[in-house]
Amino acid sequence: MKLQRKNRARALALGALALSGALALTACGSDETGDTTGEGGQASASAADVECGKGGQLLASGSSAQKNAMDVWIKNYRAACPDTQINYKPDGSGAGVTAFLQGQTAFAGSDSALKPEEIEKSAEVCKDSQAIGLPMLGGPIAIGYHVPGVDKLNLDAATLADIFNDKITTWDDEAIKELNPDAELPDTKIQAFHRSDESGTTDNFTKYLKAAAPKSWPYEPGKAWEAKGGQSAQGSSGVAQQVKQTAGAISYFELSYATDGIKTVALDTGAGTPVEATVDNASKAISEAKIVGQGKDLALDLAYDTKAEGAYPITLVTYEIACQKGNKAETLDATKSFLGYIASEDGQALLKKDGYAPLPAEIAEKVRTTIADLG
Protein backbone atom coordinates (compact mmCIF):
# COMPACT_ATOMS: atom_id res chain seq x y z
CA MET A 1 0.00 0.00 0.00
CA LYS A 2 2.84 2.40 0.86
CA LEU A 3 4.41 1.74 -2.55
CA GLN A 4 1.10 2.52 -4.26
CA ARG A 5 0.80 5.81 -2.36
CA LYS A 6 4.37 6.70 -3.24
CA ASN A 7 3.85 5.93 -6.94
CA ARG A 8 0.65 7.93 -6.94
CA ALA A 9 2.48 10.81 -5.30
CA ARG A 10 5.21 10.65 -7.95
CA ALA A 11 2.68 10.78 -10.78
CA LEU A 12 0.76 13.65 -9.24
CA ALA A 13 3.92 15.64 -8.60
CA LEU A 14 5.18 15.16 -12.13
CA GLY A 15 1.81 16.29 -13.43
CA ALA A 16 2.01 19.36 -11.26
CA LEU A 17 5.48 20.09 -12.54
CA ALA A 18 4.29 19.99 -16.12
CA LEU A 19 1.85 22.78 -15.32
CA SER A 20 4.14 24.77 -13.05
CA GLY A 21 5.83 28.02 -13.87
CA ALA A 22 8.14 30.35 -12.03
CA LEU A 23 6.91 31.26 -8.59
CA ALA A 24 7.81 34.67 -7.26
CA LEU A 25 6.90 35.18 -3.63
CA THR A 26 6.71 38.65 -2.19
CA ALA A 27 5.82 39.05 1.43
CA CYS A 28 4.36 42.52 1.14
CA GLY A 29 1.65 41.17 -1.12
CA SER A 30 0.61 38.48 1.34
CA ASP A 31 -1.83 38.54 4.20
CA GLU A 32 0.19 37.51 7.23
CA THR A 33 -2.84 37.13 9.45
CA GLY A 34 -4.62 34.79 7.05
CA ASP A 35 -4.29 31.05 6.75
CA THR A 36 -1.87 29.43 4.34
CA THR A 37 -3.53 26.45 2.69
CA GLY A 38 -1.46 26.24 -0.45
CA GLU A 39 -4.45 26.90 -2.73
CA GLY A 40 -2.83 29.73 -4.68
CA GLY A 41 0.29 29.86 -6.82
CA GLN A 42 2.03 27.02 -8.59
CA ALA A 43 4.39 24.28 -7.54
CA SER A 44 8.00 25.14 -8.27
CA ALA A 45 9.91 21.91 -7.58
CA SER A 46 9.42 18.18 -7.32
CA ALA A 47 7.75 16.51 -4.39
CA ALA A 48 7.98 13.22 -6.23
CA ASP A 49 9.70 11.23 -3.51
CA VAL A 50 7.44 12.17 -0.61
CA GLU A 51 5.56 9.34 1.11
CA CYS A 52 2.13 10.82 1.63
CA GLY A 53 0.97 8.78 4.57
CA LYS A 54 -2.70 8.43 5.52
CA GLY A 55 -3.77 11.98 4.74
CA GLY A 56 -5.91 14.17 6.97
CA GLN A 57 -5.72 17.75 8.20
CA LEU A 58 -2.73 19.45 9.81
CA LEU A 59 -3.13 22.66 11.76
CA ALA A 60 0.06 24.60 12.49
CA SER A 61 1.04 28.16 13.28
CA GLY A 62 3.95 30.36 14.30
CA SER A 63 6.92 31.97 12.61
CA SER A 64 6.08 34.55 9.98
CA ALA A 65 9.74 34.44 8.94
CA GLN A 66 9.19 31.08 7.24
CA LYS A 67 5.87 32.00 5.61
CA ASN A 68 7.29 32.38 2.10
CA ALA A 69 9.03 29.00 2.33
CA MET A 70 5.92 27.41 3.86
CA ASP A 71 3.79 28.68 0.96
CA VAL A 72 5.99 26.81 -1.53
CA TRP A 73 6.37 23.70 0.62
CA ILE A 74 2.61 23.37 1.14
CA LYS A 75 1.80 23.88 -2.52
CA ASN A 76 4.33 21.29 -3.64
CA TYR A 77 3.38 18.80 -0.95
CA ARG A 78 -0.30 19.02 -1.75
CA ALA A 79 0.40 18.57 -5.46
CA ALA A 80 1.81 15.17 -4.48
CA CYS A 81 -0.48 14.43 -1.53
CA PRO A 82 -3.92 15.95 -2.18
CA ASP A 83 -5.49 13.90 0.62
CA THR A 84 -3.63 15.99 3.22
CA GLN A 85 -4.90 19.47 4.01
CA ILE A 86 -2.32 21.78 5.65
CA ASN A 87 -3.29 25.02 7.32
CA TYR A 88 -0.34 27.13 8.52
CA LYS A 89 -1.09 30.46 10.20
CA PRO A 90 1.98 32.77 10.32
CA ASP A 91 0.97 34.66 13.46
CA GLY A 92 4.43 34.87 15.05
CA SER A 93 6.69 32.49 16.95
CA GLY A 94 5.30 33.36 20.37
CA ALA A 95 1.70 32.71 19.33
CA GLY A 96 2.71 29.51 17.54
CA VAL A 97 4.51 28.01 20.53
CA THR A 98 1.63 28.98 22.83
CA ALA A 99 -0.93 27.32 20.56
CA PHE A 100 1.18 24.16 20.34
CA LEU A 101 1.65 23.95 24.10
CA GLN A 102 -2.12 24.24 24.48
CA GLY A 103 -2.61 21.26 22.18
CA GLN A 104 -4.25 23.30 19.39
CA THR A 105 -1.80 22.45 16.59
CA ALA A 106 0.19 19.51 15.26
CA PHE A 107 3.41 21.52 15.14
CA ALA A 108 4.63 25.08 15.52
CA GLY A 109 7.14 27.25 13.68
CA SER A 110 9.53 29.21 15.88
CA ASP A 111 12.55 31.38 15.11
CA SER A 112 13.93 30.56 18.55
CA ALA A 113 14.67 27.30 20.29
CA LEU A 114 12.33 26.31 23.11
CA LYS A 115 13.08 27.67 26.56
CA PRO A 116 13.56 25.17 29.44
CA GLU A 117 10.21 26.12 30.94
CA GLU A 118 8.49 25.57 27.57
CA ILE A 119 10.07 22.14 27.26
CA GLU A 120 8.89 21.31 30.77
CA LYS A 121 5.34 22.47 30.01
CA SER A 122 5.29 20.47 26.78
CA ALA A 123 5.01 17.22 28.78
CA GLU A 124 1.33 18.09 29.26
CA VAL A 125 0.62 17.89 25.52
CA CYS A 126 3.32 15.38 24.52
CA LYS A 127 2.00 12.56 26.71
CA ASP A 128 4.88 11.98 29.14
CA SER A 129 7.47 12.97 26.51
CA GLN A 130 8.56 16.48 25.49
CA ALA A 131 8.61 18.90 22.59
CA ILE A 132 11.74 19.15 20.50
CA GLY A 133 13.07 21.75 18.08
CA LEU A 134 13.84 20.65 14.52
CA PRO A 135 15.95 23.25 12.63
CA MET A 136 14.42 23.63 9.19
CA LEU A 137 15.77 26.71 7.47
CA GLY A 138 18.03 29.65 8.08
CA GLY A 139 18.53 33.09 6.72
CA PRO A 140 19.75 36.59 7.34
CA ILE A 141 17.71 39.14 9.25
CA ALA A 142 18.20 42.15 7.04
CA ILE A 143 18.24 45.70 8.34
CA GLY A 144 16.10 47.54 5.82
CA TYR A 145 16.19 51.33 5.56
CA HIS A 146 14.57 54.15 3.58
CA VAL A 147 16.81 57.20 3.37
CA PRO A 148 16.32 59.03 0.05
CA GLY A 149 19.63 59.61 -1.71
CA VAL A 150 21.53 57.01 0.32
CA ASP A 151 22.00 53.85 -1.73
CA LYS A 152 24.65 52.22 0.46
CA LEU A 153 24.78 52.25 4.23
CA ASN A 154 27.16 50.66 6.73
CA LEU A 155 26.27 50.33 10.41
CA ASP A 156 27.78 48.48 13.36
CA ALA A 157 26.14 46.86 16.36
CA ALA A 158 26.67 49.77 18.75
CA THR A 159 25.19 52.28 16.30
CA LEU A 160 22.22 50.03 15.60
CA ALA A 161 21.67 49.59 19.34
CA ASP A 162 21.62 53.38 19.83
CA ILE A 163 19.25 53.84 16.89
CA PHE A 164 16.76 51.28 18.19
CA ASN A 165 17.17 52.55 21.76
CA ASP A 166 16.22 56.08 20.65
CA LYS A 167 19.66 57.57 21.37
CA ILE A 168 20.55 58.32 17.74
CA THR A 169 17.60 60.19 16.25
CA THR A 170 18.71 61.70 12.91
CA TRP A 171 20.43 60.21 9.90
CA ASP A 172 23.25 62.78 9.92
CA ASP A 173 24.40 61.75 13.41
CA GLU A 174 28.17 61.72 13.80
CA ALA A 175 28.26 57.99 14.58
CA ILE A 176 26.57 57.20 11.26
CA LYS A 177 28.77 59.70 9.39
CA GLU A 178 31.89 58.04 10.73
CA LEU A 179 30.82 54.69 9.29
CA ASN A 180 29.76 56.25 5.98
CA PRO A 181 32.27 59.01 5.12
CA ASP A 182 31.29 59.10 1.44
CA ALA A 183 27.52 59.24 1.93
CA GLU A 184 25.38 62.39 1.75
CA LEU A 185 23.41 61.83 4.94
CA PRO A 186 20.34 64.07 5.43
CA ASP A 187 19.11 65.46 8.74
CA THR A 188 15.95 63.37 8.34
CA LYS A 189 14.46 62.07 11.58
CA ILE A 190 15.02 58.34 12.09
CA GLN A 191 11.82 56.30 12.25
CA ALA A 192 12.76 53.00 13.91
CA PHE A 193 10.15 50.26 13.62
CA HIS A 194 10.01 47.07 15.67
CA ARG A 195 7.62 44.13 15.83
CA SER A 196 4.43 44.60 17.86
CA ASP A 197 3.89 40.85 18.22
CA GLU A 198 6.13 38.40 20.05
CA SER A 199 8.60 37.28 17.46
CA GLY A 200 11.58 35.00 17.08
CA THR A 201 12.94 37.58 14.64
CA THR A 202 12.99 40.11 17.48
CA ASP A 203 14.59 37.49 19.72
CA ASN A 204 17.43 36.89 17.26
CA PHE A 205 17.92 40.58 16.49
CA THR A 206 18.17 41.48 20.18
CA LYS A 207 20.50 38.53 20.80
CA TYR A 208 22.80 40.08 18.19
CA LEU A 209 22.63 43.53 19.82
CA LYS A 210 23.31 42.07 23.27
CA ALA A 211 26.20 39.88 22.10
CA ALA A 212 27.89 42.37 19.78
CA ALA A 213 27.17 45.64 21.65
CA PRO A 214 26.52 44.75 25.31
CA LYS A 215 27.42 48.24 26.57
CA SER A 216 24.95 49.90 24.21
CA TRP A 217 22.05 47.44 24.56
CA PRO A 218 20.91 47.20 28.21
CA TYR A 219 17.96 44.88 27.61
CA GLU A 220 17.77 41.12 27.76
CA PRO A 221 17.05 39.40 24.45
CA GLY A 222 13.55 38.10 23.96
CA LYS A 223 10.60 37.66 21.62
CA ALA A 224 8.87 40.74 23.04
CA TRP A 225 10.37 44.17 22.30
CA GLU A 226 11.72 45.76 25.50
CA ALA A 227 13.35 49.03 24.40
CA LYS A 228 11.53 52.34 24.77
CA GLY A 229 10.62 54.56 21.88
CA GLY A 230 10.26 53.69 18.25
CA GLN A 231 7.13 52.53 16.46
CA SER A 232 5.67 49.08 15.97
CA ALA A 233 3.92 47.02 13.31
CA GLN A 234 2.53 43.50 13.11
CA GLY A 235 4.63 40.77 11.52
CA SER A 236 7.58 40.86 9.21
CA SER A 237 5.46 42.11 6.32
CA GLY A 238 4.13 44.92 8.52
CA VAL A 239 7.51 46.37 9.46
CA ALA A 240 8.81 45.89 5.90
CA GLN A 241 5.82 47.81 4.55
CA GLN A 242 6.51 50.66 6.99
CA VAL A 243 10.09 50.89 5.77
CA LYS A 244 8.94 50.94 2.17
CA GLN A 245 6.48 53.79 2.67
CA THR A 246 8.15 55.92 5.39
CA ALA A 247 11.05 58.28 4.65
CA GLY A 248 13.68 57.92 7.38
CA ALA A 249 12.52 54.44 8.39
CA ILE A 250 14.65 51.52 9.50
CA SER A 251 13.64 48.07 10.74
CA TYR A 252 14.65 44.40 10.84
CA PHE A 253 13.07 41.54 8.92
CA GLU A 254 14.04 38.43 7.00
CA LEU A 255 15.81 38.99 3.69
CA SER A 256 12.87 37.51 1.78
CA TYR A 257 10.84 40.56 2.86
CA ALA A 258 13.37 43.06 1.46
CA THR A 259 11.41 43.47 -1.75
CA ASP A 260 10.22 46.28 -4.01
CA GLY A 261 13.40 48.31 -3.78
CA ILE A 262 13.98 48.16 -0.01
CA LYS A 263 17.71 48.72 0.60
CA THR A 264 19.59 46.81 3.27
CA VAL A 265 22.46 47.71 5.61
CA ALA A 266 25.93 46.17 5.41
CA LEU A 267 27.21 45.31 8.89
CA ASP A 268 30.61 46.43 10.15
CA THR A 269 31.45 43.39 12.29
CA GLY A 270 35.15 44.09 12.72
CA ALA A 271 36.00 41.91 9.72
CA GLY A 272 38.02 43.34 6.85
CA THR A 273 34.96 44.63 4.98
CA PRO A 274 31.31 45.22 5.95
CA VAL A 275 29.16 42.13 5.45
CA GLU A 276 26.06 42.19 3.27
CA ALA A 277 22.84 40.40 4.18
CA THR A 278 22.96 37.50 1.72
CA VAL A 279 21.99 33.84 1.89
CA ASP A 280 25.57 32.72 1.37
CA ASN A 281 26.85 34.99 4.15
CA ALA A 282 24.14 33.69 6.48
CA SER A 283 25.02 30.10 5.57
CA LYS A 284 28.61 30.76 6.60
CA ALA A 285 27.41 31.89 10.03
CA ILE A 286 25.05 28.92 10.41
CA SER A 287 27.75 26.43 9.46
CA GLU A 288 29.65 27.50 12.59
CA ALA A 289 26.66 26.76 14.87
CA LYS A 290 26.76 23.96 17.43
CA ILE A 291 23.90 21.67 18.47
CA VAL A 292 23.26 22.38 22.15
CA GLY A 293 19.83 20.78 22.65
CA GLN A 294 19.44 17.86 25.02
CA GLY A 295 18.47 14.42 23.77
CA LYS A 296 16.57 14.63 20.47
CA ASP A 297 16.20 18.41 20.71
CA LEU A 298 18.36 19.93 17.95
CA ALA A 299 18.58 23.51 19.22
CA LEU A 300 21.55 25.40 17.74
CA ASP A 301 23.90 27.94 19.30
CA LEU A 302 24.70 30.76 16.84
CA ALA A 303 27.70 33.11 17.13
CA TYR A 304 26.02 36.52 16.95
CA ASP A 305 29.27 38.33 17.67
CA THR A 306 31.30 36.60 14.95
CA LYS A 307 34.00 38.59 13.20
CA ALA A 308 34.70 35.94 10.56
CA GLU A 309 35.16 37.27 7.06
CA GLY A 310 31.94 37.08 5.08
CA ALA A 311 29.84 35.76 8.00
CA TYR A 312 26.60 37.73 8.45
CA PRO A 313 25.89 37.69 12.19
CA ILE A 314 22.17 38.59 12.37
CA THR A 315 21.04 35.19 11.26
CA LEU A 316 18.10 33.15 12.45
CA VAL A 317 17.28 29.48 12.29
CA THR A 318 13.61 28.58 12.17
CA TYR A 319 12.54 25.44 13.99
CA GLU A 320 9.51 23.24 13.62
CA ILE A 321 8.35 22.30 17.11
CA ALA A 322 6.80 18.84 17.53
CA CYS A 323 6.46 16.20 20.22
CA GLN A 324 9.27 13.68 20.32
CA LYS A 325 6.69 11.09 21.39
CA GLY A 326 3.03 11.40 22.25
CA ASN A 327 1.88 13.17 19.09
CA LYS A 328 -1.84 12.87 18.38
CA ALA A 329 -2.54 9.61 16.57
CA GLU A 330 -4.78 11.29 14.00
CA THR A 331 -2.05 13.71 12.87
CA LEU A 332 1.20 11.81 13.51
CA ASP A 333 1.40 10.18 10.08
CA ALA A 334 0.79 13.41 8.17
CA THR A 335 3.11 15.38 10.44
CA LYS A 336 6.00 12.98 9.84
CA SER A 337 5.28 12.94 6.12
CA PHE A 338 5.14 16.73 5.71
CA LEU A 339 8.09 17.51 7.97
CA GLY A 340 10.05 14.75 6.27
CA TYR A 341 9.39 16.37 2.91
CA ILE A 342 10.44 19.90 3.90
CA ALA A 343 13.65 18.53 5.47
CA SER A 344 14.40 16.45 2.38
CA GLU A 345 16.86 17.41 -0.33
CA ASP A 346 13.92 18.41 -2.54
CA GLY A 347 12.38 20.60 0.15
CA GLN A 348 15.65 22.26 1.10
CA ALA A 349 16.58 22.87 -2.54
CA LEU A 350 13.69 25.35 -2.85
CA LEU A 351 14.94 27.74 -0.20
CA LYS A 352 17.84 29.70 -1.63
CA LYS A 353 16.03 31.42 -4.45
CA ASP A 354 13.55 32.94 -1.99
CA GLY A 355 16.14 34.40 0.35
CA TYR A 356 16.51 31.49 2.79
CA ALA A 357 19.56 29.42 3.68
CA PRO A 358 19.22 25.61 3.46
CA LEU A 359 20.45 23.59 6.42
CA PRO A 360 24.08 22.45 6.41
CA ALA A 361 24.15 18.83 5.20
CA GLU A 362 25.15 17.22 8.51
CA ILE A 363 22.43 19.08 10.44
CA ALA A 364 19.81 18.26 7.79
CA GLU A 365 20.62 14.56 8.08
CA LYS A 366 20.12 14.63 11.86
CA VAL A 367 16.80 16.41 11.38
CA ARG A 368 15.57 13.74 8.93
CA THR A 369 16.58 10.93 11.27
CA THR A 370 14.79 12.60 14.20
CA ILE A 371 11.60 13.18 12.17
CA ALA A 372 11.52 9.53 11.14
CA ASP A 373 11.60 8.56 14.83
CA LEU A 374 8.71 10.80 15.95
CA GLY A 375 6.02 8.86 17.72
Tab-separated table of C-alpha atoms in Angstrom, residues 30 46 66 78 105 130 152 157 159 169 192 276 287 342 365:
chain	number	residue	atom	x	y	z
A	30	SER	CA	0.612	38.477	1.335
A	46	SER	CA	9.425	18.179	-7.321
A	66	GLN	CA	9.190	31.084	7.242
A	78	ARG	CA	-0.304	19.021	-1.746
A	105	THR	CA	-1.798	22.447	16.591
A	130	GLN	CA	8.563	16.479	25.492
A	152	LYS	CA	24.653	52.217	0.460
A	157	ALA	CA	26.141	46.855	16.358
A	159	THR	CA	25.190	52.280	16.304
A	169	THR	CA	17.605	60.186	16.247
A	192	ALA	CA	12.764	52.996	13.906
A	276	GLU	CA	26.061	42.191	3.266
A	287	SER	CA	27.751	26.433	9.455
A	342	ILE	CA	10.438	19.898	3.900
A	365	GLU	CA	20.616	14.558	8.079
